[in-house]
Amino acid sequence: DTAVSQTPKYLVTQMGNDKSIKCEQNLGHDTMYWYKQDSKKFLKIMFSYNNKELIINETVPNRFSPKSPDKAHLNLHINSLELGDSAVYFCASSQEATSLGRGETQYFGPGTRLLVL
Amino acid sequence: AQSVTQLGSHVSVSEGALVLLRCNYSSSVPPYLFWYVQYPNQGLQLLLKYTTGATLVKGINGFEAEFKKSETSFHLTKPSAHMSDAAEYFCAVSDKGYSTLTFGKGTMLLVSP
């Protein structure tokens, strides 16, 4: 009965490789997000999708490309991985977009720990 | 622009002592405020949030927070710490018209026997 799930939980890979992280939510929410948590635990929004449409795209390298096949899934593909991409990536979802300004709660997945060697 | 400052990257308390985690925000309009908790190797879980109405908000696990507009603060408290409260705590702000949540840098709560 996991609300927001991510796979894989751990990902160890070499520099230059391409990898994907998958996220699924079974809450019936309209909006999904990707966050990056760095080694100092700082959390920063990367992308947000509302009903499969991109609504937030923060300053993120073009090597990162989100894809939303349907509103329950938001995957993150990373090309040409670099050492600095090592971090924990969190997926989250909310009933409606936080940008609507109604104080929506975001529900987080367990995270994917990416280590680039 | 909105921002969050959490004073103290680490707070240590003894079991049974009062927990106080500080959060100050900056927002151009009345904000929505959140506290999330992150246990080791887990995702973030909502403790409580303030949107409108009563400024003292009660959350899960005995935590509460008070929105003080004049002080631009939303400090998190718990009367008596438990060993299981040891975790990282994040304050976050979202205001109307802004795109998403902005998080503070987190405060690690350490609880000793």
Short mmCIF file of N, CA and C in Angstrom, two decimals, chain B residues 18-23 35-37 47-48 57 59-60 62-66 74-78 89-90 109:
data_model
loop_
_atom_site.label_atom_id
_atom_site.label_comp_id
_atom_site.label_asym_id
_atom_site.label_seq_id
_atom_site.Cartn_x
_atom_site.Cartn_y
_atom_site.Cartn_z
N LEU B 18 12.49 19.13 26.79
CA LEU B 18 11.76 19.88 25.78
C LEU B 18 12.56 19.93 24.47
N VAL B 19 11.85 19.77 23.37
CA VAL B 19 12.45 19.93 22.05
C VAL B 19 12.00 21.26 21.46
N LEU B 20 12.96 22.06 20.98
CA LEU B 20 12.65 23.32 20.30
C LEU B 20 13.53 23.42 19.07
N LEU B 21 12.90 23.40 17.90
CA LEU B 21 13.62 23.55 16.64
C LEU B 21 13.12 24.84 15.99
N ARG B 22 14.07 25.69 15.65
CA ARG B 22 13.70 27.04 15.20
C ARG B 22 13.62 27.14 13.68
N CYS B 23 12.63 27.92 13.24
CA CYS B 23 12.45 28.16 11.81
C CYS B 23 11.96 29.59 11.62
N TRP B 35 6.41 21.51 8.45
CA TRP B 35 7.53 20.79 9.04
C TRP B 35 7.47 19.35 8.55
N TYR B 36 8.62 18.90 8.04
CA TYR B 36 8.76 17.52 7.62
C TYR B 36 9.85 16.86 8.47
N VAL B 37 9.75 15.55 8.66
CA VAL B 37 10.78 14.78 9.36
C VAL B 37 11.34 13.72 8.42
N LEU B 47 5.00 16.37 9.31
CA LEU B 47 4.68 16.42 10.74
C LEU B 47 3.44 17.26 10.97
N LEU B 48 3.43 18.44 10.37
CA LEU B 48 2.32 19.37 10.52
C LEU B 48 2.47 20.49 9.50
N VAL B 57 -0.51 24.91 15.71
CA VAL B 57 -0.84 23.73 14.91
C VAL B 57 -0.30 22.49 15.58
N GLY B 59 0.60 18.44 15.39
CA GLY B 59 0.93 17.45 14.38
C GLY B 59 1.01 16.05 14.96
N ILE B 60 1.69 15.20 14.22
CA ILE B 60 1.83 13.82 14.67
C ILE B 60 2.95 13.69 15.71
N GLY B 62 3.15 14.06 18.81
CA GLY B 62 3.20 15.01 19.91
C GLY B 62 3.86 16.34 19.59
N PHE B 63 4.20 16.57 18.34
CA PHE B 63 4.81 17.83 17.94
C PHE B 63 3.75 18.91 17.69
N GLU B 64 4.14 20.15 17.92
CA GLU B 64 3.30 21.28 17.56
C GLU B 64 4.18 22.45 17.15
N ALA B 65 3.57 23.40 16.45
CA ALA B 65 4.30 24.58 16.00
C ALA B 65 3.36 25.77 16.04
N GLU B 66 3.92 26.93 16.27
CA GLU B 66 3.12 28.15 16.33
C GLU B 66 3.58 29.14 15.28
N PHE B 74 8.13 30.00 12.81
CA PHE B 74 7.27 28.81 12.85
C PHE B 74 8.07 27.73 13.56
N HIS B 75 8.36 27.94 14.84
CA HIS B 75 9.20 27.02 15.60
C HIS B 75 8.45 25.74 15.97
N LEU B 76 9.16 24.64 15.96
CA LEU B 76 8.61 23.32 16.26
C LEU B 76 8.97 22.93 17.68
N THR B 77 7.98 22.45 18.44
CA THR B 77 8.24 22.05 19.82
C THR B 77 7.61 20.71 20.13
N LYS B 78 8.17 20.07 21.16
CA LYS B 78 7.58 18.86 21.72
C LYS B 78 7.94 18.86 23.19
N TYR B 89 15.00 17.27 10.69
CA TYR B 89 13.74 18.00 10.59
C TYR B 89 13.90 19.18 9.62
N PHE B 90 12.95 19.28 8.71
CA PHE B 90 13.00 20.32 7.68
C PHE B 90 11.77 21.23 7.81
N LEU B 109 18.13 16.40 14.96
CA LEU B 109 17.80 16.28 16.39
C LEU B 109 18.45 15.02 16.94
#
